[in-house]
Coordinates of C-alpha atoms and ligand atoms in Angstrom, one line a residue:
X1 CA 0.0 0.0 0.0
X2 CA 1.1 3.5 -0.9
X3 CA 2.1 5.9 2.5
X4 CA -0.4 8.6 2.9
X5 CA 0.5 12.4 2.9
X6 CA -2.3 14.7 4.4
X7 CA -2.1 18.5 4.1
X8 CA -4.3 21.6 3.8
X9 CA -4.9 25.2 4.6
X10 CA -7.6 27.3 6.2
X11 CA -9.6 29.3 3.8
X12 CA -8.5 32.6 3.1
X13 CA -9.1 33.3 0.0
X14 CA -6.1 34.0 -2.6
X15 CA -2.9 31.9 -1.6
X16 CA 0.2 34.3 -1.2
X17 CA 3.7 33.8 -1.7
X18 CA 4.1 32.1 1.7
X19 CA 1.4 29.6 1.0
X20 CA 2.6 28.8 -2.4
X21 CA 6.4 28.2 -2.0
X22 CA 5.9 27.3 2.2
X23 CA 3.1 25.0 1.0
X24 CA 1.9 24.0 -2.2
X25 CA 5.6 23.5 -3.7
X26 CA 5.7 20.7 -0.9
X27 CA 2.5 19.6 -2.0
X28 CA 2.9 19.5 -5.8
X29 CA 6.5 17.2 -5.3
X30 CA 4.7 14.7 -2.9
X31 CA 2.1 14.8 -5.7
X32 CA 4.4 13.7 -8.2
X33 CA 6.2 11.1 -6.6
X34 CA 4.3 7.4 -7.1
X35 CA 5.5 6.0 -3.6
X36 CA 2.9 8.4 -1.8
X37 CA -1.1 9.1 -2.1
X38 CA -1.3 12.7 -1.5
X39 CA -4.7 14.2 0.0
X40 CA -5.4 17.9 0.3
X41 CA -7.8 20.1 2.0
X42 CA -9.2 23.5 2.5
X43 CA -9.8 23.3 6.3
X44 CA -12.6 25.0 6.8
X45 CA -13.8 23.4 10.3
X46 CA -10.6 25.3 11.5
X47 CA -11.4 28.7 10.3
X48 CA -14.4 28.9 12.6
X49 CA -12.1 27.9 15.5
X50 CA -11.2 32.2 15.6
X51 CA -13.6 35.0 14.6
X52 CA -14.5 34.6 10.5
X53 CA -16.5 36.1 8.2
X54 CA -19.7 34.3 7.3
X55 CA -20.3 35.5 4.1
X56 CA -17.4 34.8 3.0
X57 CA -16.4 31.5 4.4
X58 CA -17.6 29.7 1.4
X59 CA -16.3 31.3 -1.5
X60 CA -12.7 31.9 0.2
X61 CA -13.0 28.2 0.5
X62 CA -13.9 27.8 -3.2
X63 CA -10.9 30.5 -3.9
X64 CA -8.3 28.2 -2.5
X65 CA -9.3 25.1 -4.3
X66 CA -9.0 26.8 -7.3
X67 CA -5.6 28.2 -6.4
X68 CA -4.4 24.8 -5.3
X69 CA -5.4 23.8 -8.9
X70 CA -3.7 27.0 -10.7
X71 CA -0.9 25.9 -8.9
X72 CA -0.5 22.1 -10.7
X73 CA -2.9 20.1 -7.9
X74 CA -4.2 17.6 -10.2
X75 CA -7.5 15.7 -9.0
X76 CA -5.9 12.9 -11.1
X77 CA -3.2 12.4 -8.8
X78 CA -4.7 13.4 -5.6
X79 CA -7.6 14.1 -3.8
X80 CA -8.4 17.1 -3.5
X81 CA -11.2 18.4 -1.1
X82 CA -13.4 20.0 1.7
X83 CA -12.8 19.4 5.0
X84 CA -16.5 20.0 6.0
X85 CA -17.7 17.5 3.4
X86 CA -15.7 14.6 5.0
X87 CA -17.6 14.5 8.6
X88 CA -16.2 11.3 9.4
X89 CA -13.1 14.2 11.1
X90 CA -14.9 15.9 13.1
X91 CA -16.4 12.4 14.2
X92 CA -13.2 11.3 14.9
X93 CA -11.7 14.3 16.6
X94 CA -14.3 13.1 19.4
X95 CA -13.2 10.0 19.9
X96 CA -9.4 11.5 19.9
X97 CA -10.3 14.0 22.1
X98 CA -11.1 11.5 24.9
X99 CA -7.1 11.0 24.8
X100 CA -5.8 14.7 25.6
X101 CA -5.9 16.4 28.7
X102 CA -6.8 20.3 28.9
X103 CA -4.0 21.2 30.4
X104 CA -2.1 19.8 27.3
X105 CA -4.0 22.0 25.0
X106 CA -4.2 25.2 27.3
X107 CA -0.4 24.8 27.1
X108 CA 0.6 25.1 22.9
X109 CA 2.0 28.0 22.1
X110 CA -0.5 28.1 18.8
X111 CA -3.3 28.5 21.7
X112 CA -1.6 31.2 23.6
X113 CA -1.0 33.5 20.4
X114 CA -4.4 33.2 19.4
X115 CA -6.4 33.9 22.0
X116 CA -4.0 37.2 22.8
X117 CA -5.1 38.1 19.3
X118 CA -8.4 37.6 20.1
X119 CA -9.2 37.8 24.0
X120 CA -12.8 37.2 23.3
X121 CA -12.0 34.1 21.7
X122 CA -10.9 31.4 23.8
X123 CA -13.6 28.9 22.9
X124 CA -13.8 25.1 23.4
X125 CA -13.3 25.0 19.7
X126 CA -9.8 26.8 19.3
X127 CA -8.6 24.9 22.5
X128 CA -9.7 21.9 20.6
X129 CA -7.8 23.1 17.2
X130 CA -5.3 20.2 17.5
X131 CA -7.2 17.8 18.2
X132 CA -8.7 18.5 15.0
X133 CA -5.7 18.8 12.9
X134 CA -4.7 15.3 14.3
X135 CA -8.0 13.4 13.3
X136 CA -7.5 15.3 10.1
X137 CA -4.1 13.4 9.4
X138 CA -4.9 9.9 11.6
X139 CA -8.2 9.5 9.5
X140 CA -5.7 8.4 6.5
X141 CA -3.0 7.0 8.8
X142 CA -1.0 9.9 7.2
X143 CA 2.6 9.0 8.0
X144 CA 3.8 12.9 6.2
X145 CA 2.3 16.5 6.0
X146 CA 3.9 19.2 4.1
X147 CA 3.4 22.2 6.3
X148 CA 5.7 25.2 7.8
X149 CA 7.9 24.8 10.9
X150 CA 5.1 26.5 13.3
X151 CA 3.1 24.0 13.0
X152 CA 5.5 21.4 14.5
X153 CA 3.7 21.6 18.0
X154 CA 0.2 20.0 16.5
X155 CA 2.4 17.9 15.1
X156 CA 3.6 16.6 18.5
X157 CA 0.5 16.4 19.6
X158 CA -0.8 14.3 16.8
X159 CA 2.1 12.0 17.8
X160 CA 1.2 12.1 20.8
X161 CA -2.0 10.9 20.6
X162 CA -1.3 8.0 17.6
X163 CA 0.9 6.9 20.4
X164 CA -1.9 6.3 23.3
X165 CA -4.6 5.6 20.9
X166 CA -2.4 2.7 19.6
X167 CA -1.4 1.8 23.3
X168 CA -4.7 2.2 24.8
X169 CA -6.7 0.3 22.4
X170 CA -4.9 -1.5 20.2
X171 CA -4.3 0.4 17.1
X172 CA -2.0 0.8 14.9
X173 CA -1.8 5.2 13.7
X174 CA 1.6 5.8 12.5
X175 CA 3.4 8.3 13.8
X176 CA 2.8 11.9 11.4
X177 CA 6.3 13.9 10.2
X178 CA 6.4 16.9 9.0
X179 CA 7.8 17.2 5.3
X180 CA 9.8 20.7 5.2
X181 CA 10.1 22.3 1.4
X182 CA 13.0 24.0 0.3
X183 CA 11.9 27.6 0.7
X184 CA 9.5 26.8 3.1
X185 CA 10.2 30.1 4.9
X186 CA 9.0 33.5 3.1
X187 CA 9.5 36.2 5.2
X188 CA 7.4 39.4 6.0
X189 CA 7.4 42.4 3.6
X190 CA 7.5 44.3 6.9
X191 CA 10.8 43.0 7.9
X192 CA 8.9 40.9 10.9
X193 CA 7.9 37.9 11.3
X194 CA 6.6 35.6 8.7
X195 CA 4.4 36.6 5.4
X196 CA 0.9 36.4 6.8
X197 CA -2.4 37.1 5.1
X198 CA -3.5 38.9 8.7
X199 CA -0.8 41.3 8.9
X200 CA -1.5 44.4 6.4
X201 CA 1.2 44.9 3.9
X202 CA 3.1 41.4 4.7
X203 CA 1.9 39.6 1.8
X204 CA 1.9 39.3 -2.4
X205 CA -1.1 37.6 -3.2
X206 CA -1.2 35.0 -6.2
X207 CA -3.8 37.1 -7.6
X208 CA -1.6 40.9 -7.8
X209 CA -0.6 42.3 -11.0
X210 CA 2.6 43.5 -12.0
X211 CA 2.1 47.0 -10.4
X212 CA 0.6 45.5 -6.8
X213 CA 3.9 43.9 -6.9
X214 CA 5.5 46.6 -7.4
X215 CA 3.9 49.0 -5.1
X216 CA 4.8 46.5 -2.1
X217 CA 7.7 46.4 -3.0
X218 CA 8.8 49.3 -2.7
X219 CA 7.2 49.7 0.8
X220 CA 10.2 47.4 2.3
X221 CA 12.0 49.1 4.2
X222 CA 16.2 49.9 3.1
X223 CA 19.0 51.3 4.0
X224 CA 22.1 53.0 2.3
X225 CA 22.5 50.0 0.3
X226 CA 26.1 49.2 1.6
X227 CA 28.0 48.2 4.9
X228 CA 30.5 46.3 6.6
X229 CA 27.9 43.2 7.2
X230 CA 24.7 42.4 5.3
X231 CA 22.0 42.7 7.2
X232 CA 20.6 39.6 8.8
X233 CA 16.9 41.1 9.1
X234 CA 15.1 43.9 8.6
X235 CA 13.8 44.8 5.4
X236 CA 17.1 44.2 3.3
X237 CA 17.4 41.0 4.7
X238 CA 13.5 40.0 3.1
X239 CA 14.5 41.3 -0.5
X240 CA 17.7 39.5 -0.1
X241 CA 15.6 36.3 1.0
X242 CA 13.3 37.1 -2.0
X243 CA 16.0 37.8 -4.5
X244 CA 17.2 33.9 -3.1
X245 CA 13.6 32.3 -3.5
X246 CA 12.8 33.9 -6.8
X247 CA 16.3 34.8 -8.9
X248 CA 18.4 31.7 -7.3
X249 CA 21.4 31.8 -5.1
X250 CA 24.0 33.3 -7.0
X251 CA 21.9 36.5 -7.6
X252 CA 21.7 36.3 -3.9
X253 CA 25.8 36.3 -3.5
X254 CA 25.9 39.0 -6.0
X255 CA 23.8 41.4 -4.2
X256 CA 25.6 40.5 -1.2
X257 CA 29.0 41.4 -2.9
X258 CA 27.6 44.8 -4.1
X259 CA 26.4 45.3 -0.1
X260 CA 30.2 45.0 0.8
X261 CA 31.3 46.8 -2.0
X262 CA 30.2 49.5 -4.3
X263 CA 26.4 49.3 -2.9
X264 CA 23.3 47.9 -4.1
X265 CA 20.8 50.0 -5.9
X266 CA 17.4 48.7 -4.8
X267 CA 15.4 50.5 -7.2
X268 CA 16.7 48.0 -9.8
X269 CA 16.3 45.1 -7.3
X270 CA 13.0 45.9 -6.5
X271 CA 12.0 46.1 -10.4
X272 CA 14.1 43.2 -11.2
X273 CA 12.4 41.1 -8.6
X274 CA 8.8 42.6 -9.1
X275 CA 8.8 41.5 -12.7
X276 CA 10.5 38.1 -11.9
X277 CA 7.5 37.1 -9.2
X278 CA 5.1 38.5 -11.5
X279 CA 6.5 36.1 -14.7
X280 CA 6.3 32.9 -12.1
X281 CA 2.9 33.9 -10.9
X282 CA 1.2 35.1 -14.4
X283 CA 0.3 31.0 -15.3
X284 CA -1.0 30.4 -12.1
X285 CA -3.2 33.7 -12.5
X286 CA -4.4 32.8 -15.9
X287 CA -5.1 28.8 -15.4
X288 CA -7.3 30.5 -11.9
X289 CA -8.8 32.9 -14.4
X290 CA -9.7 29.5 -16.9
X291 CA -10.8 27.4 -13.9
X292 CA -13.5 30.1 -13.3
X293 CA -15.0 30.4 -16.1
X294 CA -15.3 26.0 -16.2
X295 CA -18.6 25.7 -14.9
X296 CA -19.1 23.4 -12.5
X297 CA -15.5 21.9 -13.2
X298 CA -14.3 22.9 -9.6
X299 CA -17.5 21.8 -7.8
X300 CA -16.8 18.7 -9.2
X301 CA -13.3 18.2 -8.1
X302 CA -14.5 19.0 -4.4
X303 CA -17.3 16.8 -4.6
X304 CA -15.5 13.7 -6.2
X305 CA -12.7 14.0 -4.0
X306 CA -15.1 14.4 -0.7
X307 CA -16.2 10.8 -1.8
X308 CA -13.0 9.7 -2.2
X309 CA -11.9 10.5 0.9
X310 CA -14.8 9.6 2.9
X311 CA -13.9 5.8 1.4
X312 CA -10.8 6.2 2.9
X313 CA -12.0 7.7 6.6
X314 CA -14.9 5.4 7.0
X315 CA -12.9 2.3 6.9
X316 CA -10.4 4.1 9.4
X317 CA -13.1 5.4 11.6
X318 CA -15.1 1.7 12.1
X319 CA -12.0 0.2 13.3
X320 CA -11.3 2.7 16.0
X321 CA -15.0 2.6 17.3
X322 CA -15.3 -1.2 17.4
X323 CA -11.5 -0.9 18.9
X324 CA -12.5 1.7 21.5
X325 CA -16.2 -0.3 22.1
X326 CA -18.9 1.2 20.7
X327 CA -22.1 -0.3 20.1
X328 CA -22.1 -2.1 16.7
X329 CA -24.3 -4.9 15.6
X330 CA -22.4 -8.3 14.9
Ligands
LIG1 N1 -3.2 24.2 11.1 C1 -2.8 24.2 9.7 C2 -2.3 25.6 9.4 O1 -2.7 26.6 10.0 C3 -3.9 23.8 8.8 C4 -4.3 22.4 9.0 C5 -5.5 22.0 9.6 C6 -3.6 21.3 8.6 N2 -5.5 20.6 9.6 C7 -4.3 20.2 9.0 C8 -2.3 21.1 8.0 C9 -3.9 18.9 8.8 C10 -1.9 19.8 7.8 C11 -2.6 18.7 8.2 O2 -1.5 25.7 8.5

């Protein structure tokens, strides 16, 4: 049997940069690769785990399917879905849940940051956020999930769990790793932090045009364009990240030389590397553009793959009930 790699993201709307090269690069190779059967999700049980827009929910759902397409997902290779049309997870994340303590939860770090974001927010839902990633990935027996170092602690507790659901009742979840991408981090415009769709001015969309681009660009912050040391972070430090992710390494070195030496004009690196993301991105923005205008195409993928994947989760959920001893008839 072929190992299982689970992945997804919550619903919000356009993919950025982040998403693309943190996430859906790592998708796409797992894709490719015969030895694994890749299933992917727009996690939209999660997005109501913090405040969310109704009206919106649906069609930002819908939005990052069809990125997730635009980007080379091909239904023929994997499935490709709605969380909320597989129940069979939050079924599950029940029956995990009776295996983690609240102290456990009220510890993550993930927990912590969120409900300081959101003091009104501390519902049973967002403490519960883990457990429902985990059910997400143990309702495959996923043994790999392409997602960005901060989600490591869910992770753990994924682990955690396959480990005393196996003990307790005789199971047999592997054990989830992450699979890290190559340029899995994309930093901030702003010079902090990661690139983040709820920080203003962080991100570049998969949806901006050539002059977006370039009008964020030119927002990062610079300096004189030469020193004794490059600069390790800040705002130079992003375009030199950028100028790594999207014109390779040895433009990277280059600029780095000019830094130490006669000075780096970033006018020209800002144009250079606004026209170079906008070139990558352009396919994906037309192929989104043709996927629109398919009627019914995308629906379709969503609803074939929800079937798919139930197949999948249903089998995996019957053995854990009759394992854990719920009523079933003989
Ligand atoms: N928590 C993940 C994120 O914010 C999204 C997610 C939910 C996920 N369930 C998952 C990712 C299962 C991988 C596997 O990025």
């Amino acid at each position: 049997m072929k190992r299982r790699v689970f992945s997804g993201s919550r619903p919000t709307g356009r993919l950025h940069l982040g998403n693309y090269l943190g996430g859906v690069r790592g998708y796409l190779e797992l894709q490719e690769n015969p030895d694994y059967e890749t299933i992917y999700m727009v996690m939209d049980l999660h997005a109501i785990t913090t405040p969310y827009d109704k009206e919106n929910l649906a069609k930002y759902t819908k939005q990052v399917v069809i990125d997730y397409l635009a980007c080379g997902l091909d239904p023929e290779k994997s499935i490709i879905t709605v969380q909320s049309l597989v129940p069979e997870h939050a079924y599950l994340a029940h029956l995990l849940s009776s295996a983690v303590t609240v102290a456990r939860m009220l510890h993550l770090p993930t927990y912590k940051e969120k409900i300081k974001q959101h003091p009104d927010g501390a519902t049973v839902a967002l403490l519960n956020y883990p457990v429902l990633m985990s059910a997400d990935i143990l309702a495959y027996k996923a043994e790999l999930v392409p997602v960005g170092v901060d989600q490591e602690p869910h992770l753990e507790v994924a682990r955690e769990i396959a480990r005393k659901m196996n003990d307790k009742y005789n199971l047999s979840f592997p054990e989830p790793k992450r699979f890290a991408t190559k340029g899995e981090y994309v930093p901030s415009l702003t010079g902090e932090g990661k690139m983040s769709k709820s920080v203003e001015g962080s991100y570049i969309s998969l949806g901006d045009s050539f002059s977006d681009i370039k009008t964020k660009l030119a927002k990062v912050p610079t300096d004189l364009g030469k020193g004794s040391a490059v600069p390790k972070e800040g705002g130079v430090a992003v375009l030199l990240q950028l100028v790594e992710l999207f014109l390779g390494k040895e433009e990277r070195f280059s600029y780095e030389k000019k830094y130490l030496g006669e000075g780096i004009r970033y006018q020209e690196l800002k144009t250079r590397l606004a026209e170079e993301i906008y070139e990558q991105i352009k396919p994906i923005q037309k192929r989104a553009f043709e996927l629109e205008s398919k009627k019914g195409f995308v629906d379709e993928v969503i609803y074939d793959g929800a079937k798919r994947a139930r197949k999948i989760v249903s089998s995996v959920l019957s053995e854990v009930k009759e394992k854990m001893g719920l009523y079933f008839k003989k």
